mmCIF file of C-alpha atoms in Angstrom:
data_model
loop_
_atom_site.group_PDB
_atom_site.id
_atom_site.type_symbol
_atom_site.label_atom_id
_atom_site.label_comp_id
_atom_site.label_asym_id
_atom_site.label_seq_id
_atom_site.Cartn_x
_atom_site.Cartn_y
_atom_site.Cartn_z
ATOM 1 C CA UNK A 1 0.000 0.000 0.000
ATOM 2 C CA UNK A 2 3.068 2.460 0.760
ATOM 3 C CA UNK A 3 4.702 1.893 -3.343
ATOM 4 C CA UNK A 4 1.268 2.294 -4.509
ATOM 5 C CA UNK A 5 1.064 5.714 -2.331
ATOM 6 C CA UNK A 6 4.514 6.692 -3.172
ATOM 7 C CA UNK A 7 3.897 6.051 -6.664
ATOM 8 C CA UNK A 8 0.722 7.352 -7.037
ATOM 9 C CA UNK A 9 1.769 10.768 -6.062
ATOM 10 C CA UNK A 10 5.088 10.412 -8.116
ATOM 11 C CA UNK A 11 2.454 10.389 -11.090
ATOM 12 C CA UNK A 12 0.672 12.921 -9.859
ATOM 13 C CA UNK A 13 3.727 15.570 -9.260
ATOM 14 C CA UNK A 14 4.614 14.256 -13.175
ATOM 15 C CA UNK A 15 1.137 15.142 -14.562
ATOM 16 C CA UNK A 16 0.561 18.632 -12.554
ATOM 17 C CA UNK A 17 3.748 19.369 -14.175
ATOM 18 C CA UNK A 18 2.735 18.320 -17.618
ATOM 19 C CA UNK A 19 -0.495 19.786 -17.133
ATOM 20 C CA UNK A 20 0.271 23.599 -16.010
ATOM 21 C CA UNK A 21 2.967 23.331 -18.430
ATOM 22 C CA UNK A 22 -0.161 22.932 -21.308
ATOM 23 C CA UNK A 23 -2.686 25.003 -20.227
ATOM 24 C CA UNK A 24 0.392 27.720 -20.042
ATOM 25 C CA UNK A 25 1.513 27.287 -23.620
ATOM 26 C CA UNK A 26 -2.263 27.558 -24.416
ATOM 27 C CA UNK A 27 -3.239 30.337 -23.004
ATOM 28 C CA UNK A 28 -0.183 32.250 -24.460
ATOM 29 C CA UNK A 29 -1.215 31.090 -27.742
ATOM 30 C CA UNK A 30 -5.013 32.388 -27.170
ATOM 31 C CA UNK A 31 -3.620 35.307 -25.633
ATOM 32 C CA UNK A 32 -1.106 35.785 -28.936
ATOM 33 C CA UNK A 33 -3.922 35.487 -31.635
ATOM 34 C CA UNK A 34 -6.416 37.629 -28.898
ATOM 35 C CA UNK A 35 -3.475 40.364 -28.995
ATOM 36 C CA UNK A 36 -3.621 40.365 -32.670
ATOM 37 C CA UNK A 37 -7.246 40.523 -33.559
ATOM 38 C CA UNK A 38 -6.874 43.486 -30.675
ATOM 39 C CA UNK A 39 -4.189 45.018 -33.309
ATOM 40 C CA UNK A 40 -6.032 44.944 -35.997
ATOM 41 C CA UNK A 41 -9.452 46.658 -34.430
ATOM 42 C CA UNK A 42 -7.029 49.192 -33.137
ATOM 43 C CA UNK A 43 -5.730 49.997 -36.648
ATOM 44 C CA UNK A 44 -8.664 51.437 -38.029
ATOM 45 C CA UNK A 45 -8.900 54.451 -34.671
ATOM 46 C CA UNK A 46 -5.753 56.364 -34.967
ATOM 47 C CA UNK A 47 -6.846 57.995 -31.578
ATOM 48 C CA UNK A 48 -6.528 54.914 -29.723
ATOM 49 C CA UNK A 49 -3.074 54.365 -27.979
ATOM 50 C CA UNK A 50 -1.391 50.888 -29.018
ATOM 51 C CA UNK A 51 -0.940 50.674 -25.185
ATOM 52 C CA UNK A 52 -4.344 49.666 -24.951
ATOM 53 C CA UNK A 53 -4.454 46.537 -26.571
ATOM 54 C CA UNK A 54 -1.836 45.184 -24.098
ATOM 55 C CA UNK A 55 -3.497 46.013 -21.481
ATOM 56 C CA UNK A 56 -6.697 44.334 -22.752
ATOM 57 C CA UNK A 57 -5.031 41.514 -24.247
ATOM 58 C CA UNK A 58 -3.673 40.886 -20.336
ATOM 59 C CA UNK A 59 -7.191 41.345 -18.997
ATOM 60 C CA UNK A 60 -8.359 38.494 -20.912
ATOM 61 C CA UNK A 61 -5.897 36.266 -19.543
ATOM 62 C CA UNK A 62 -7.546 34.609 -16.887
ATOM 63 C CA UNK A 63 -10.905 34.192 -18.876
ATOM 64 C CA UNK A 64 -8.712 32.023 -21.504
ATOM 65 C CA UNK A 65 -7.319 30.068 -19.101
ATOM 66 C CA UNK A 66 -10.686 29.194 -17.771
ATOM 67 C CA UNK A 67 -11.742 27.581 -21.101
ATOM 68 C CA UNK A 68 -8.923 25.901 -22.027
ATOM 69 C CA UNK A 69 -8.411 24.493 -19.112
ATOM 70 C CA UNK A 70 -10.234 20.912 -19.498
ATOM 71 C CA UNK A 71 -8.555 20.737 -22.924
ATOM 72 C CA UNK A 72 -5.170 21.413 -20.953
ATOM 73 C CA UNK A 73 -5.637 18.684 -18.461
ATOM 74 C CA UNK A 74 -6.626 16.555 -21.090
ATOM 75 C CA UNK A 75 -2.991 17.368 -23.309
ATOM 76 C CA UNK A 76 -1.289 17.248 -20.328
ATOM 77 C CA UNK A 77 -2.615 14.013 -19.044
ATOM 78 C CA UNK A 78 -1.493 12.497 -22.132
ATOM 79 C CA UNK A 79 1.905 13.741 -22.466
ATOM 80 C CA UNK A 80 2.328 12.528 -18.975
ATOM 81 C CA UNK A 81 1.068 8.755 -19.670
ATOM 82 C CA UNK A 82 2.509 8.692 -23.104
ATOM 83 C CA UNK A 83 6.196 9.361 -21.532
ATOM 84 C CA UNK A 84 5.768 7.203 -18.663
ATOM 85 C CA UNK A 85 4.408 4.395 -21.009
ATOM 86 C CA UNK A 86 7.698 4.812 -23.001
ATOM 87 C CA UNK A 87 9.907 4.521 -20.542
ATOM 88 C CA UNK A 88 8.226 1.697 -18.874
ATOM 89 C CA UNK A 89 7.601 2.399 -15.528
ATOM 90 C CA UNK A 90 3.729 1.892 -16.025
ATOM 91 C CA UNK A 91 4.508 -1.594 -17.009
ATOM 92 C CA UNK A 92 6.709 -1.870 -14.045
ATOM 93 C CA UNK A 93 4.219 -0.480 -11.794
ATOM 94 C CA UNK A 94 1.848 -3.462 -13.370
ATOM 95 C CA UNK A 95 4.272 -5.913 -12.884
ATOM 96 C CA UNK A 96 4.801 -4.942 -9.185
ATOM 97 C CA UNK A 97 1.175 -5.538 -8.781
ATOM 98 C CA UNK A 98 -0.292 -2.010 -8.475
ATOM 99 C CA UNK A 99 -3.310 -1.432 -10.990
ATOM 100 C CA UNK A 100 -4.277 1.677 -12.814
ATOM 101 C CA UNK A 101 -7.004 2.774 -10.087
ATOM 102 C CA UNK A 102 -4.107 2.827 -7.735
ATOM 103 C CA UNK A 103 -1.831 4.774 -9.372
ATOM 104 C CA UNK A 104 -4.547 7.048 -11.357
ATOM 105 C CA UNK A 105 -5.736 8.178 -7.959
ATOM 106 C CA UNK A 106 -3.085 10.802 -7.470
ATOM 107 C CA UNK A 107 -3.676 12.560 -11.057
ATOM 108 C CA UNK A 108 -7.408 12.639 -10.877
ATOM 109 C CA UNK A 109 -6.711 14.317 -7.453
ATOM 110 C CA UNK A 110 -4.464 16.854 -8.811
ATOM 111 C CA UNK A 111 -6.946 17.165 -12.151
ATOM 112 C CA UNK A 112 -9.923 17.700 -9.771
ATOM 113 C CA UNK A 113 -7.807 20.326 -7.189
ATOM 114 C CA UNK A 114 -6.711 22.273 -10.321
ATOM 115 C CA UNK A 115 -10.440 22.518 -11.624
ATOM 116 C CA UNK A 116 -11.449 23.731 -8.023
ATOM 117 C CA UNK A 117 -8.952 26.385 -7.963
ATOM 118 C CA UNK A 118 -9.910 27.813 -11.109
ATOM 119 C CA UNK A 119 -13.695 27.933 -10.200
ATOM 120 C CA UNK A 120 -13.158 28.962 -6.840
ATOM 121 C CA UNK A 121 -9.930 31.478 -7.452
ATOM 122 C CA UNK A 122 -9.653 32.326 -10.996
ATOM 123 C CA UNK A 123 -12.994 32.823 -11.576
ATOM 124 C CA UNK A 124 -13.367 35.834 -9.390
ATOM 125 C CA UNK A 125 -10.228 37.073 -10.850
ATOM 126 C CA UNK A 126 -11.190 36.368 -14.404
ATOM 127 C CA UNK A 127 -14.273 38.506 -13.845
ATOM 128 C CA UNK A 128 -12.611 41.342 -12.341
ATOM 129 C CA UNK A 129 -10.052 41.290 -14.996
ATOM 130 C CA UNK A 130 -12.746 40.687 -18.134
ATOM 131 C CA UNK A 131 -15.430 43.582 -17.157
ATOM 132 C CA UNK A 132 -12.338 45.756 -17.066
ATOM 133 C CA UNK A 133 -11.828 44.572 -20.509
ATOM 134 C CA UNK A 134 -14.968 45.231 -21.376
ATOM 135 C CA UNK A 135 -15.392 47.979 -20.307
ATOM 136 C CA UNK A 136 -12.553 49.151 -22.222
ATOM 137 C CA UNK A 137 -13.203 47.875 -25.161
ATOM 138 C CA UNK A 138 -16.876 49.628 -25.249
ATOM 139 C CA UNK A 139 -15.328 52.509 -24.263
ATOM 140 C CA UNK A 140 -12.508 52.632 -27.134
ATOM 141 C CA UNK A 141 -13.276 50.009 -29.862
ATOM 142 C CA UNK A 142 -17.028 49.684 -30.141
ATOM 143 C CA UNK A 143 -19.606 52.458 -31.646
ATOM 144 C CA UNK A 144 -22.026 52.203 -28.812
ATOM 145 C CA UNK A 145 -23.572 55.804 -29.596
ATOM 146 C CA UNK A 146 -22.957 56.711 -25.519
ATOM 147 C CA UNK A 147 -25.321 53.446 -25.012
ATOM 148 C CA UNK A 148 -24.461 52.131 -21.412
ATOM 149 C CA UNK A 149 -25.950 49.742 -19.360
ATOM 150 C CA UNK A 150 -25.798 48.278 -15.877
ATOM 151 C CA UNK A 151 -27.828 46.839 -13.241
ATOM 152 C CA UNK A 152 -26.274 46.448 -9.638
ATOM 153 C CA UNK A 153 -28.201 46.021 -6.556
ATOM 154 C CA UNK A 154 -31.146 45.364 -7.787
ATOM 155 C CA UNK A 155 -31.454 49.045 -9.489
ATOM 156 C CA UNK A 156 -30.928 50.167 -12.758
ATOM 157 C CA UNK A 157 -28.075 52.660 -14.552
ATOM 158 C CA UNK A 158 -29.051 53.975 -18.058
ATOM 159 C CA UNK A 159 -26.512 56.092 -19.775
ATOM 160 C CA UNK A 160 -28.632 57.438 -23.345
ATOM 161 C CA UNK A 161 -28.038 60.109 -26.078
ATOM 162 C CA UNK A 162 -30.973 63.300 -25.725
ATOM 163 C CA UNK A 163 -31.349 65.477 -27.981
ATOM 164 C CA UNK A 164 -34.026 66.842 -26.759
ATOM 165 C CA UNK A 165 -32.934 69.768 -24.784
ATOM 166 C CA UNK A 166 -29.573 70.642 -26.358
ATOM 167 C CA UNK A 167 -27.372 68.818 -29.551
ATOM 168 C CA UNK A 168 -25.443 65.975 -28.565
ATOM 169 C CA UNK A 169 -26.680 65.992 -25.071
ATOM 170 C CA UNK A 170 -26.845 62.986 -22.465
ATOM 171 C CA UNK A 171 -29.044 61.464 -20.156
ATOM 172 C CA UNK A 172 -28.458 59.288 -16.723
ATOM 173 C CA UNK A 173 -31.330 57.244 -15.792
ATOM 174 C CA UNK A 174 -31.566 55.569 -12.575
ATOM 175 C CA UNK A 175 -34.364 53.199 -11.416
ATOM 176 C CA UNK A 176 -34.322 52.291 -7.778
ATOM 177 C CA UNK A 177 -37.100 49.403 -8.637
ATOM 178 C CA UNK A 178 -37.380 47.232 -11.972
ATOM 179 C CA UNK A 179 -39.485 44.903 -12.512
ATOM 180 C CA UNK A 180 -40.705 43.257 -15.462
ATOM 181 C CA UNK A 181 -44.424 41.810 -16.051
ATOM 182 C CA UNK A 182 -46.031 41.335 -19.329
ATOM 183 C CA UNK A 183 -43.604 41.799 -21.516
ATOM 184 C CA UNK A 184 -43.116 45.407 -20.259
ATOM 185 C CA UNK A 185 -40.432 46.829 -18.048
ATOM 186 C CA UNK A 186 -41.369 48.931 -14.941
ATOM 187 C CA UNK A 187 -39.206 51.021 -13.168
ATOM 188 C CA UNK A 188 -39.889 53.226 -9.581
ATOM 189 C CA UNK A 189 -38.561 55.789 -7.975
ATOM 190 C CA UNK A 190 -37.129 56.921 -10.877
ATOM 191 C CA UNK A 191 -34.512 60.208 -11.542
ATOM 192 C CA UNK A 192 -33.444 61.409 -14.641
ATOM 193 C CA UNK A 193 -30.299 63.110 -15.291
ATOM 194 C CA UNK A 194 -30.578 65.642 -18.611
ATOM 195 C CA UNK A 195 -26.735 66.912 -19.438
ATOM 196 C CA UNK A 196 -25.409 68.766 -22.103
ATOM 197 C CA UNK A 197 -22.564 67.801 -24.280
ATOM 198 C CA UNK A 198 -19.566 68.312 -21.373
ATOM 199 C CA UNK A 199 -21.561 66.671 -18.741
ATOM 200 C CA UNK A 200 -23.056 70.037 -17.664
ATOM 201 C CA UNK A 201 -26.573 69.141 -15.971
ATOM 202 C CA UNK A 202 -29.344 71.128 -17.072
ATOM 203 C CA UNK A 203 -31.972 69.532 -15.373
ATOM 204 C CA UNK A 204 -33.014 66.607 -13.135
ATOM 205 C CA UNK A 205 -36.350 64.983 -13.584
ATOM 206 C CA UNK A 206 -38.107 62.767 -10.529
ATOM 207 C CA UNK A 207 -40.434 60.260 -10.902
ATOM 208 C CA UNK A 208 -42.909 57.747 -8.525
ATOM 209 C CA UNK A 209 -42.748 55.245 -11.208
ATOM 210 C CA UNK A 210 -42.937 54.718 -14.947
ATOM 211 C CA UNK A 211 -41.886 52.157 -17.734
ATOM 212 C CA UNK A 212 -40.473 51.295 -21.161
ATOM 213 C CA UNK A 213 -42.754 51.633 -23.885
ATOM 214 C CA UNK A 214 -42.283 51.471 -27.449
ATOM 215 C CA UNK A 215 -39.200 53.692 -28.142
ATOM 216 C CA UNK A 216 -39.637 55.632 -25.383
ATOM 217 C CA UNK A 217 -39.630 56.225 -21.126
ATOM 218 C CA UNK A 218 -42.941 57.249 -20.059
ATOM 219 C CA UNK A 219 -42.550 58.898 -16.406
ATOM 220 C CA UNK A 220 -46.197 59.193 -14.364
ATOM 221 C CA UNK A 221 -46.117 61.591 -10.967
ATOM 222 C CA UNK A 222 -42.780 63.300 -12.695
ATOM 223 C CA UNK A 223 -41.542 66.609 -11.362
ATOM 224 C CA UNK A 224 -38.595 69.028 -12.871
ATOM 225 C CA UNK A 225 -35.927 70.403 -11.153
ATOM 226 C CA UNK A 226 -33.396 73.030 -12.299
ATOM 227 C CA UNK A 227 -30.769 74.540 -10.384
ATOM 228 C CA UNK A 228 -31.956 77.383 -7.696
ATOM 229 C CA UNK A 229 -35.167 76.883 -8.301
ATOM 230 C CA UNK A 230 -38.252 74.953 -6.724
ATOM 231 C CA UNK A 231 -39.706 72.043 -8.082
ATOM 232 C CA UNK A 232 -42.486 72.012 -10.727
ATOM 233 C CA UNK A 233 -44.441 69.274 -10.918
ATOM 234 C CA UNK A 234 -44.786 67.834 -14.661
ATOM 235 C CA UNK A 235 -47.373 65.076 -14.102
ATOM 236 C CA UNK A 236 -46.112 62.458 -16.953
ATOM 237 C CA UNK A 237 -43.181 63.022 -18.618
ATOM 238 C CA UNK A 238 -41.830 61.202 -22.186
ATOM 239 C CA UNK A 239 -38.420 60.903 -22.607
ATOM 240 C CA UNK A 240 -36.681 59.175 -25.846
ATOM 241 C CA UNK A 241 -35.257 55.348 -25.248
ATOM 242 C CA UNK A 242 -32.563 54.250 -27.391
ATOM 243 C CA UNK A 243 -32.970 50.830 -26.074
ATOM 244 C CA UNK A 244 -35.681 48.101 -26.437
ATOM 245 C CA UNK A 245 -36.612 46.209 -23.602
ATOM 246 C CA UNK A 246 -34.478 42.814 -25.807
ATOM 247 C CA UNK A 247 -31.735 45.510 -26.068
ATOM 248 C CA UNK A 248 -32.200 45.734 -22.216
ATOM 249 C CA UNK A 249 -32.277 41.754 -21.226
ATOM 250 C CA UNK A 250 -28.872 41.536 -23.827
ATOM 251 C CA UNK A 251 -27.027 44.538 -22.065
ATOM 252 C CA UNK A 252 -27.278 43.272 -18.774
ATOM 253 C CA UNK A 253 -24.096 41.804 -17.370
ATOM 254 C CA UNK A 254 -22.581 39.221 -19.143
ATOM 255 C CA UNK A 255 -21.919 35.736 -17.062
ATOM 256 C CA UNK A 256 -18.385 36.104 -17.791
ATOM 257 C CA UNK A 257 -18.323 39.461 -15.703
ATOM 258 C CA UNK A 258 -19.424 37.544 -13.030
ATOM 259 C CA UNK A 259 -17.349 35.180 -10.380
ATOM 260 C CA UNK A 260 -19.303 32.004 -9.388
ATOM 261 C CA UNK A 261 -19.678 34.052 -5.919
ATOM 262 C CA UNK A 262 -21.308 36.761 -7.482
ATOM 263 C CA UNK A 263 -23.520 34.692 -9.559
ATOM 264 C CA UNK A 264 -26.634 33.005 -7.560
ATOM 265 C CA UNK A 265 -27.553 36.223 -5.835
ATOM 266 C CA UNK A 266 -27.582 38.318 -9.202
ATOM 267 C CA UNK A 267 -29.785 35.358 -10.377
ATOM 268 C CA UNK A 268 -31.529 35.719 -7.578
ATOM 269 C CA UNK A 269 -32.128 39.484 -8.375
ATOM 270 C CA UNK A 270 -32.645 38.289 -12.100
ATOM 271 C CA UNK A 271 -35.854 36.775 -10.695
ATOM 272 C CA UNK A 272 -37.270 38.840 -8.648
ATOM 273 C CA UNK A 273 -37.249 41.718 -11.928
ATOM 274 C CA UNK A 274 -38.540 38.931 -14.346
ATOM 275 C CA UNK A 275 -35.794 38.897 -16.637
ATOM 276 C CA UNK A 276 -34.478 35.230 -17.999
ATOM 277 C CA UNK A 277 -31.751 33.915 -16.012
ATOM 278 C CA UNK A 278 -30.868 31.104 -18.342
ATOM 279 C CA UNK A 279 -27.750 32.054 -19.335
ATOM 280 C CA UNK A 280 -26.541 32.698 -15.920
ATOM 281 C CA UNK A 281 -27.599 29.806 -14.443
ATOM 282 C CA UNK A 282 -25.996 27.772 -17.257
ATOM 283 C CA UNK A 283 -22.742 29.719 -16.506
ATOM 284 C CA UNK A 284 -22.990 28.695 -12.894
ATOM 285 C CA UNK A 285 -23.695 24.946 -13.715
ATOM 286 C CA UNK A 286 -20.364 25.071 -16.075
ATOM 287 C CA UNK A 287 -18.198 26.766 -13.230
ATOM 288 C CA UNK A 288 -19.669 24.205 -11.015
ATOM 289 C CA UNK A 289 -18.760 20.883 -13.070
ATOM 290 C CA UNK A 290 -15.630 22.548 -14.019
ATOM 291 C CA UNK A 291 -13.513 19.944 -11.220
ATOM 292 C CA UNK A 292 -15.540 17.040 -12.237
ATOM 293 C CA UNK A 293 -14.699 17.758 -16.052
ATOM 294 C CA UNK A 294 -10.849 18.055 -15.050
ATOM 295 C CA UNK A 295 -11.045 15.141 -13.460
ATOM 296 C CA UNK A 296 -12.831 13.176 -16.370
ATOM 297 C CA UNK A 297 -10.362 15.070 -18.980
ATOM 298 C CA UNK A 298 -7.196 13.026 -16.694
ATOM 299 C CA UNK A 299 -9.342 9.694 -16.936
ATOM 300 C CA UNK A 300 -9.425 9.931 -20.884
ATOM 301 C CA UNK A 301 -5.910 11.091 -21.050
ATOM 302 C CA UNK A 302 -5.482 8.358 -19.018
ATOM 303 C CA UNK A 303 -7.311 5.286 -21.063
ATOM 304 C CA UNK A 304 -5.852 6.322 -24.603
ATOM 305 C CA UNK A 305 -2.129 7.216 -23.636
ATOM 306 C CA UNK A 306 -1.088 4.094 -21.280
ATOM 307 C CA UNK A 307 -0.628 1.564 -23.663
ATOM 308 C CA UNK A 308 2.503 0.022 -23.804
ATOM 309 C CA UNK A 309 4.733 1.218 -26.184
ATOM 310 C CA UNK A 310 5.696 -2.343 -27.321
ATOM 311 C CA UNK A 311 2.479 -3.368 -28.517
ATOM 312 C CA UNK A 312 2.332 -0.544 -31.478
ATOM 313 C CA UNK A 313 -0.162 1.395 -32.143
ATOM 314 C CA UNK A 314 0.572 4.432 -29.752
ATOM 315 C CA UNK A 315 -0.356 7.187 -32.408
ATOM 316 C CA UNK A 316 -3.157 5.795 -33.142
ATOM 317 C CA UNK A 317 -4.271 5.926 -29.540
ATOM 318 C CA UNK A 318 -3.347 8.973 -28.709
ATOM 319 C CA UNK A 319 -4.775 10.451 -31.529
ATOM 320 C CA UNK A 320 -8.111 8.711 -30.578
ATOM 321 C CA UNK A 321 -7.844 10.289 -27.308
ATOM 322 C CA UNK A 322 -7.330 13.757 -28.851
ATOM 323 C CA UNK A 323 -10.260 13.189 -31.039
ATOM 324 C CA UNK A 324 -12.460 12.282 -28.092
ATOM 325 C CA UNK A 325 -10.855 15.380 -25.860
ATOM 326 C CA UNK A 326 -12.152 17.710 -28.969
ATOM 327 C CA UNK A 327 -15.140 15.496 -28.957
ATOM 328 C CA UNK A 328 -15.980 16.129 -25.771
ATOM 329 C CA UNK A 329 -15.212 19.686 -25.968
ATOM 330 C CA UNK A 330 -17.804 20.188 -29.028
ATOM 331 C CA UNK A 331 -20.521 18.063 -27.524
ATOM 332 C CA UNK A 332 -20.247 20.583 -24.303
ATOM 333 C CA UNK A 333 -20.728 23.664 -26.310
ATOM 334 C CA UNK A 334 -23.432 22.463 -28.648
ATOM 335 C CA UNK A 335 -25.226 21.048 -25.129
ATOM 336 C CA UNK A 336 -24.485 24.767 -23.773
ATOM 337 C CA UNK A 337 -26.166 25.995 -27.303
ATOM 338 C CA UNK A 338 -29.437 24.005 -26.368
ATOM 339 C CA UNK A 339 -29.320 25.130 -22.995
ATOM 340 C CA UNK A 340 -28.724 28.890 -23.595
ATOM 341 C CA UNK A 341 -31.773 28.595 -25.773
ATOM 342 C CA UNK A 342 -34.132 27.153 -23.104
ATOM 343 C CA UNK A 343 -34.453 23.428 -25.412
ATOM 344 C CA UNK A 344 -32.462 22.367 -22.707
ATOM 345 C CA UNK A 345 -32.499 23.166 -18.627
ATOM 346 C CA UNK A 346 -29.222 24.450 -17.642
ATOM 347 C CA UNK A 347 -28.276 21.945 -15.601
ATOM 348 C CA UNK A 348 -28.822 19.063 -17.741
ATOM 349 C CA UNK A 349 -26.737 21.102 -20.560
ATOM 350 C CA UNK A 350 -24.095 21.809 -18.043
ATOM 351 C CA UNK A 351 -23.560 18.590 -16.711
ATOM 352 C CA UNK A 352 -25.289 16.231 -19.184
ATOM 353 C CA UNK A 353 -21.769 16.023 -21.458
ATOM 354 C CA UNK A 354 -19.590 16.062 -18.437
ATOM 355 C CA UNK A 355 -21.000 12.849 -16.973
ATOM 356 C CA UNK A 356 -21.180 11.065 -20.278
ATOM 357 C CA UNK A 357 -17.707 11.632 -20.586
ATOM 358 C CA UNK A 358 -16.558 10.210 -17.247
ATOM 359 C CA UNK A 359 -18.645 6.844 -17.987
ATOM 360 C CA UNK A 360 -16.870 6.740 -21.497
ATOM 361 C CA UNK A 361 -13.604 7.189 -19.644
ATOM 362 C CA UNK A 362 -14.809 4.776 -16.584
ATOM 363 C CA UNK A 363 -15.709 1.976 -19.408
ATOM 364 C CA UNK A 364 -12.209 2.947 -21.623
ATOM 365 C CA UNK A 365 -10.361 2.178 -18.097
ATOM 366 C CA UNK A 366 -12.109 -1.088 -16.944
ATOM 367 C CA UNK A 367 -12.060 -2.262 -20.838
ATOM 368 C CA UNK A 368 -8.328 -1.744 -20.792
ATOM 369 C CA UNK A 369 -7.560 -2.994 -16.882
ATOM 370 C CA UNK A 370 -9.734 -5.615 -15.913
ATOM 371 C CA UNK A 371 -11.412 -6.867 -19.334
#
């Protein structure tokens, strides 16, 4: 029991190596081609520093780490068994007596602690990291018209264009309520911020309550205040919307902006508005399987990369195990396709491919062990 121990985590030192070695080289190559597709948006806006797309280019780090990661484990994995297959020792380790789920332990360990991390430590950081990205990007390489959107708290921040006191002027919309019911978005306790081009304010409108109607905010119990002077009640007020209410549900915040902390109470808050919280939910499920899919990704690696070298066929295997890494990999995002658009519930699409993977991987190891 002490060899198998000792060489069970002599495996598993060998395949964390191999492993953070991969997802490493990965993520520099995402992070390369990222850094060059940032390069060539940049090109066409002379006014936009070159600085920039470093800086971005670094934000998204962490995020491409986070999906690469199960295909890491699973390279990893099988650089890890193909070398010790080469050189023997797994035969040796046979011979002694100690079978694969003795010495397998140890990686699927390490595969399932490296999975936790990242959901638990790198996501927070990834989404930290990406809404700073995107916020840069909307800020210097979309043409978003001044459109801003953001819901914290359970309250709502509008930044529009209005034209409709001065040219080029701006407006700041907060809603302390939202709530959506029949297809229609309600807001309450409402305040309006009408600026002119350099963020002078003009005027602030107040409001009991109001909602989104059909190219436009219609206020009800509004009144208008200007600077040193008393209020003046307006009674309902229409104000332009540059949004729709779909343009609303899309600009919320993405998942990815989001740490798997964050994530079940702004769901939560989702709910209680009545907006659809299917894609959130279905980002939660994949942070959640994310250790169980590492762990799987080592068990494949595992069952196509251990045969002994001796016996031919090697290649072949391996590239079988690649094949059913990518597999794997495609199944999960066409599953996250049917589950984003409600065919499938998110946590069937999140963990449906995951477990089918592990019993392929289970029935790979048993076939090749003990049949």
């Amino acid at each position: 029991m002490n060899m198998a121990f000792t060489l069970s985590l002599y495996i598993a030192r060998q395949f964390t190596y191999a492993t953070l070695a991969v997802i490493a080289f990965l993520t520099g190559l995402i992070t390369m081609f990222d850094f060059i597709d940032l390069l060539r948006r940049v090109s066409t806006r002379p006014n936009v520093p070159t600085s920039l797309v470093s800086e971005i280019a670094f934000l998204h780090i962490p995020f491409a780490c986070l999906e690469i990661l199960p295909f890491g484990v699973l390279l990893g994995g099988i650089i890890c068994f193909w070398r010790l297959a080469r050189t023997s020792e797994l035969v040796v380790a046979r011979a002694a007596g100690i079978s694969a789920w003795q010495f397998l332990a140890g990686p699927v360990i390490c595969a399932m602690l490296i999975g936790t991390v990242a959901t638990t430590a790198i996501s927070p950081l990834s989404s930290v990291m990406y809404r700073r990205a995107e916020v840069l990007d909307q800020q210097y390489l979309r043409d978003n018209n001044g459109k801003t959107l953001n819901m914290t708290g359970g309250t709502l921040w509008l930044r529009q264009s209005d034209n409709g006191l001065v040219s080029h002027g701006m407006a700041i919309i907060h809603a302390r309520k939202v709530r959506l019911s029949g297809g229609v978005l309600h807001v309450g306790e409402i305040t309006v911020f009408r600026m002119g081009p350099d963020d002078d304010l003009i005027t602030r409108i107040e409001a009991e309550r109001g909602y989104l109607g059909k190219g436009r905010w219609i206020l009800t119990t509004a009144r208008l205040l200007r600077p040193d002077e008393m209020p003046e009640a307006m009674g309902e007020v229409t104000l332009p919307a540059d949004l729709t209410l779909a343009g609303v549900e899309e600009s919320f915040a993405s998942p990815d902006t989001l740490s798997v902390w964050a994530l079940p109470g702004f769901i939560r808050q989702l709910k209680r508005s009545g907006f659809s919280t299917i894609r959130h939910r279905l980002h939660f499920q994949t942070l959640l399987t994310l250790p169980v899919l590492s762990g799987t990704m080592a068990l494949v690696a595992a069952g196509f990369s251990m045969r002994p070298a001796r016996r031919g066929g090697v290649v072949r295997m391996i590239s079988f195990g690649v094949a059913a890494g990518f597999a794997l990999f495609a199944i999960s995002k066409i599953a996250a396709q049917f589950g984003e658009t409600g065919t499938l519930p998110p946590l069937l699409a999140a963990w449906a491919p995951t477990v089918a993977g592990l019993c392929l991987a289970v029935t790979l190891l048993l076939h090749l062990e003990d049949g």
